[in-house]
mmCIF file of C-alpha atoms in Angstrom:
data_model
loop_
_atom_site.group_PDB
_atom_site.id
_atom_site.type_symbol
_atom_site.label_atom_id
_atom_site.label_comp_id
_atom_site.label_asym_id
_atom_site.label_seq_id
_atom_site.Cartn_x
_atom_site.Cartn_y
_atom_site.Cartn_z
ATOM 1 C CA MET A 1 -9.609 14.772 95.223
ATOM 2 C CA ASN A 2 -12.347 14.345 97.796
ATOM 3 C CA GLU A 3 -15.891 15.595 97.097
ATOM 4 C CA SER A 4 -15.750 17.758 100.231
ATOM 5 C CA ILE A 5 -12.213 19.137 99.698
ATOM 6 C CA ILE A 6 -10.633 20.810 96.667
ATOM 7 C CA ARG A 7 -6.875 21.332 96.799
ATOM 8 C CA GLU A 8 -4.952 23.247 94.105
ATOM 9 C CA ASP A 9 -1.143 23.030 94.264
ATOM 10 C CA ILE A 10 0.692 26.232 93.292
ATOM 11 C CA VAL A 11 4.090 26.098 91.593
ATOM 12 C CA GLY A 12 6.405 28.748 92.974
ATOM 13 C CA ALA A 13 9.737 29.941 91.669
ATOM 14 C CA ARG A 14 10.789 26.439 90.586
ATOM 15 C CA ASN A 15 9.524 26.727 87.043
ATOM 16 C CA ILE A 16 11.210 26.613 83.640
ATOM 17 C CA ARG A 17 10.822 30.358 83.092
ATOM 18 C CA SER A 18 12.765 31.204 86.275
ATOM 19 C CA PHE A 19 15.550 28.762 85.360
ATOM 20 C CA CYS A 20 15.866 30.206 81.841
ATOM 21 C CA VAL A 21 15.900 33.825 83.026
ATOM 22 C CA MET A 22 18.498 32.995 85.685
ATOM 23 C CA ILE A 23 20.814 31.279 83.174
ATOM 24 C CA ILE A 24 20.460 34.096 80.604
ATOM 25 C CA LEU A 25 21.156 36.765 83.239
ATOM 26 C CA LEU A 26 24.168 34.863 84.552
ATOM 27 C CA LEU A 27 25.723 34.317 81.113
ATOM 28 C CA ALA A 28 25.061 37.873 79.915
ATOM 29 C CA GLY A 29 26.272 39.304 83.224
ATOM 30 C CA LEU A 30 29.493 37.276 83.083
ATOM 31 C CA GLY A 31 30.062 38.427 79.502
ATOM 32 C CA PHE A 32 29.638 42.101 80.398
ATOM 33 C CA PHE A 33 31.707 41.747 83.568
ATOM 34 C CA LEU A 34 34.579 40.012 81.766
ATOM 35 C CA ALA A 35 34.444 42.570 78.936
ATOM 36 C CA GLY A 36 34.772 45.371 81.493
ATOM 37 C CA LEU A 37 37.694 43.607 83.175
ATOM 38 C CA SER A 38 39.348 43.034 79.791
ATOM 39 C CA SER A 39 39.156 46.737 79.009
ATOM 40 C CA TYR A 40 40.776 47.618 82.358
ATOM 41 C CA PHE A 41 43.595 45.046 82.367
ATOM 42 C CA HIS A 42 44.093 45.037 78.545
ATOM 43 C CA VAL A 43 44.000 41.227 78.669
ATOM 44 C CA ASN A 44 41.313 39.379 76.709
ATOM 45 C CA PHE A 45 39.140 37.289 79.081
ATOM 46 C CA LEU A 46 36.510 36.463 76.445
ATOM 47 C CA ILE A 47 36.800 33.754 73.788
ATOM 48 C CA LEU A 48 34.315 35.118 71.255
ATOM 49 C CA THR A 49 35.682 38.634 70.803
ATOM 50 C CA ASP A 50 38.577 40.907 71.670
ATOM 51 C CA THR A 51 37.471 43.502 74.217
ATOM 52 C CA THR A 52 40.908 44.840 75.163
ATOM 53 C CA LYS A 53 40.515 47.824 72.826
ATOM 54 C CA ILE A 54 37.405 49.109 74.606
ATOM 55 C CA LEU A 55 38.127 52.284 76.576
ATOM 56 C CA PHE A 56 37.766 51.634 80.284
ATOM 57 C CA ILE A 57 36.263 55.064 80.891
ATOM 58 C CA PRO A 58 33.282 55.194 80.225
ATOM 59 C CA GLN A 59 32.431 51.952 78.363
ATOM 60 C CA GLY A 60 34.424 49.521 80.527
ATOM 61 C CA ILE A 61 33.012 50.907 83.770
ATOM 62 C CA ALA A 62 29.468 50.713 82.370
ATOM 63 C CA MET A 63 30.035 47.099 81.317
ATOM 64 C CA LEU A 64 31.378 46.208 84.774
ATOM 65 C CA PHE A 65 28.368 47.904 86.374
ATOM 66 C CA TYR A 66 25.798 46.141 84.172
ATOM 67 C CA GLY A 67 27.610 42.816 84.483
ATOM 68 C CA THR A 68 27.667 43.057 88.276
ATOM 69 C CA GLY A 69 23.957 43.965 88.314
ATOM 70 C CA ALA A 70 23.017 41.030 86.082
ATOM 71 C CA ILE A 71 25.082 38.592 88.161
ATOM 72 C CA GLY A 72 23.409 39.951 91.315
ATOM 73 C CA LEU A 73 19.948 39.464 89.815
ATOM 74 C CA ALA A 74 20.876 35.934 88.706
ATOM 75 C CA PHE A 75 22.019 35.152 92.259
ATOM 76 C CA TYR A 76 18.736 36.545 93.641
ATOM 77 C CA LEU A 77 16.767 34.344 91.199
ATOM 78 C CA PHE A 78 18.915 31.348 92.208
ATOM 79 C CA LEU A 79 17.964 31.907 95.859
ATOM 80 C CA THR A 80 14.246 32.269 95.056
ATOM 81 C CA ILE A 81 14.424 29.005 93.097
ATOM 82 C CA LEU A 82 16.369 27.299 95.898
ATOM 83 C CA TRP A 83 13.843 28.412 98.548
ATOM 84 C CA ASN A 84 10.883 27.851 96.154
ATOM 85 C CA ILE A 85 9.337 31.227 96.919
ATOM 86 C CA GLY A 86 5.619 31.463 96.124
ATOM 87 C CA SER A 87 4.871 27.746 96.188
ATOM 88 C CA GLY A 88 2.017 26.378 98.234
ATOM 89 C CA TYR A 89 -1.596 25.408 97.801
ATOM 90 C CA ASN A 90 -5.210 26.560 97.958
ATOM 91 C CA GLU A 91 -7.567 24.322 99.906
ATOM 92 C CA PHE A 92 -11.353 24.608 99.926
ATOM 93 C CA SER A 93 -12.925 22.426 102.627
ATOM 94 C CA LYS A 94 -16.664 21.853 103.039
ATOM 95 C CA ILE A 95 -15.890 19.833 106.175
ATOM 96 C CA ASP A 96 -14.479 22.897 107.999
ATOM 97 C CA ASN A 97 -16.239 25.533 105.817
ATOM 98 C CA ILE A 98 -12.852 27.209 105.390
ATOM 99 C CA VAL A 99 -10.692 28.360 102.495
ATOM 100 C CA ARG A 100 -6.971 28.000 103.235
ATOM 101 C CA ILE A 101 -4.318 29.763 101.154
ATOM 102 C CA ILE A 102 -0.759 28.681 101.981
ATOM 103 C CA ARG A 103 2.389 30.179 100.382
ATOM 104 C CA LEU A 104 6.121 30.000 101.106
ATOM 105 C CA GLY A 105 8.082 33.222 101.463
ATOM 106 C CA PHE A 106 11.693 34.053 102.214
ATOM 107 C CA PRO A 107 13.385 32.159 105.076
ATOM 108 C CA GLY A 108 12.914 33.598 108.500
ATOM 109 C CA LYS A 109 10.416 33.776 111.312
ATOM 110 C CA ASN A 110 7.402 34.309 109.043
ATOM 111 C CA ARG A 111 8.383 32.095 106.094
ATOM 112 C CA THR A 112 4.961 30.494 105.661
ATOM 113 C CA LEU A 113 2.039 32.740 104.732
ATOM 114 C CA PHE A 114 -1.196 31.218 105.969
ATOM 115 C CA LEU A 115 -4.551 32.812 105.125
ATOM 116 C CA SER A 116 -7.906 31.287 106.044
ATOM 117 C CA TYR A 117 -11.403 32.543 105.373
ATOM 118 C CA GLU A 118 -14.732 31.080 106.388
ATOM 119 C CA PHE A 119 -17.239 30.365 103.634
ATOM 120 C CA LYS A 120 -19.720 32.802 105.198
ATOM 121 C CA ASN A 121 -17.257 35.695 104.606
ATOM 122 C CA ILE A 122 -16.985 35.000 100.852
ATOM 123 C CA LYS A 123 -19.092 37.283 98.668
ATOM 124 C CA ASN A 124 -18.283 35.814 95.257
ATOM 125 C CA ILE A 125 -15.633 34.483 92.874
ATOM 126 C CA LYS A 126 -14.313 36.815 90.167
ATOM 127 C CA PHE A 127 -12.935 35.479 86.899
ATOM 128 C CA LEU A 128 -10.580 38.152 85.537
ATOM 129 C CA ILE A 129 -9.294 38.368 81.971
ATOM 130 C CA LYS A 130 -6.970 41.248 81.117
ATOM 131 C CA GLN A 131 -6.195 41.719 77.448
ATOM 132 C CA GLY A 132 -3.618 43.916 75.727
ATOM 133 C CA LEU A 133 0.171 44.081 75.900
ATOM 134 C CA ASN A 134 0.371 42.271 79.233
ATOM 135 C CA PRO A 135 -2.458 39.709 79.065
ATOM 136 C CA ARG A 136 -3.344 37.704 82.138
ATOM 137 C CA CYS A 137 -6.091 35.512 83.463
ATOM 138 C CA ASN A 138 -6.815 34.862 87.127
ATOM 139 C CA ILE A 139 -9.420 33.857 89.677
ATOM 140 C CA LEU A 140 -10.026 36.186 92.618
ATOM 141 C CA LEU A 141 -11.742 35.371 95.894
ATOM 142 C CA ILE A 142 -13.928 38.372 96.814
ATOM 143 C CA LEU A 143 -14.739 38.770 100.495
ATOM 144 C CA LYS A 144 -17.718 40.614 101.964
ATOM 145 C CA ASP A 145 -15.394 43.388 103.207
ATOM 146 C CA LYS A 146 -14.446 43.976 99.509
ATOM 147 C CA ARG A 147 -10.943 42.440 99.714
ATOM 148 C CA GLU A 148 -9.829 40.652 96.546
ATOM 149 C CA ILE A 149 -7.467 37.714 97.070
ATOM 150 C CA PRO A 150 -5.829 36.250 93.933
ATOM 151 C CA LEU A 151 -5.850 32.459 94.010
ATOM 152 C CA PHE A 152 -3.018 31.990 91.504
ATOM 153 C CA PRO A 153 0.278 33.884 90.994
ATOM 154 C CA ALA A 154 -0.036 36.775 88.544
ATOM 155 C CA GLN A 155 3.038 35.831 86.486
ATOM 156 C CA ILE A 156 1.617 32.466 85.409
ATOM 157 C CA LEU A 157 -0.095 32.636 82.014
ATOM 158 C CA MET A 158 -3.080 30.352 82.294
ATOM 159 C CA ASN A 159 -5.418 29.111 79.587
ATOM 160 C CA PRO A 160 -8.642 31.213 79.822
ATOM 161 C CA LEU A 161 -10.911 28.214 79.124
ATOM 162 C CA GLU A 162 -9.343 26.052 81.833
ATOM 163 C CA THR A 163 -9.307 28.970 84.264
ATOM 164 C CA GLU A 164 -12.978 29.671 83.582
ATOM 165 C CA LYS A 165 -13.803 26.005 84.253
ATOM 166 C CA LYS A 166 -11.899 26.213 87.560
ATOM 167 C CA ALA A 167 -13.783 29.402 88.475
ATOM 168 C CA ILE A 168 -17.157 27.766 87.712
ATOM 169 C CA LEU A 169 -16.186 24.685 89.734
ATOM 170 C CA LEU A 170 -15.120 26.856 92.696
ATOM 171 C CA SER A 171 -18.235 29.036 92.613
ATOM 172 C CA ASN A 172 -20.451 25.928 92.546
ATOM 173 C CA PHE A 173 -18.408 24.296 95.319
ATOM 174 C CA LEU A 174 -18.558 27.414 97.536
ATOM 175 C CA ASN A 175 -22.162 28.133 96.493
ATOM 176 C CA VAL A 176 -21.385 31.778 95.652
ATOM 177 C CA PRO A 177 -21.984 33.815 92.471
ATOM 178 C CA LEU A 178 -19.369 33.998 89.714
ATOM 179 C CA GLU A 179 -18.473 37.399 88.276
ATOM 180 C CA ASN A 180 -16.775 37.698 84.877
ATOM 181 C CA LEU A 181 -14.562 40.717 84.309
ATOM 182 C CA VAL A 182 -12.852 41.382 80.967
ATOM 183 C CA ILE A 183 -10.469 44.335 80.915
#
């Protein structure tokens, strides 16, 4: 890390949580799908249990429906992991006086999301802690036109102490005030 440039790499969909959710959805979806098929054909496709005695209408159809949905979601997660959706970096450069936020999206013409803001347009840095059932911790870049740009993905649970240190470092680096917000 240079003294005039801070660069934070952002992990996208290629994380352990995405892999685990994809595998669980795929296995559960296959189980439901095969149970639904077993009830229709009266042939047991599952090793663990006998599902041939399940009535096809309505239980078998419901199992086929839920199994197909879970397999579809697992395939969607597989593609987001393959394309590494959400990965990128945040770069703060004193040389150019610019903040660059780069993220990868879905393949196509506009796959790369590129945001840049001059230091003079930054009002402050906000350190956000949300407590309760869905706790989260994030750093927001607040612009003078009142836009709030999150610097890290919302689904990543970050350590509040480390995040606060990052927020202090960024506010000192950008020479802007730091606002704490606990919800």
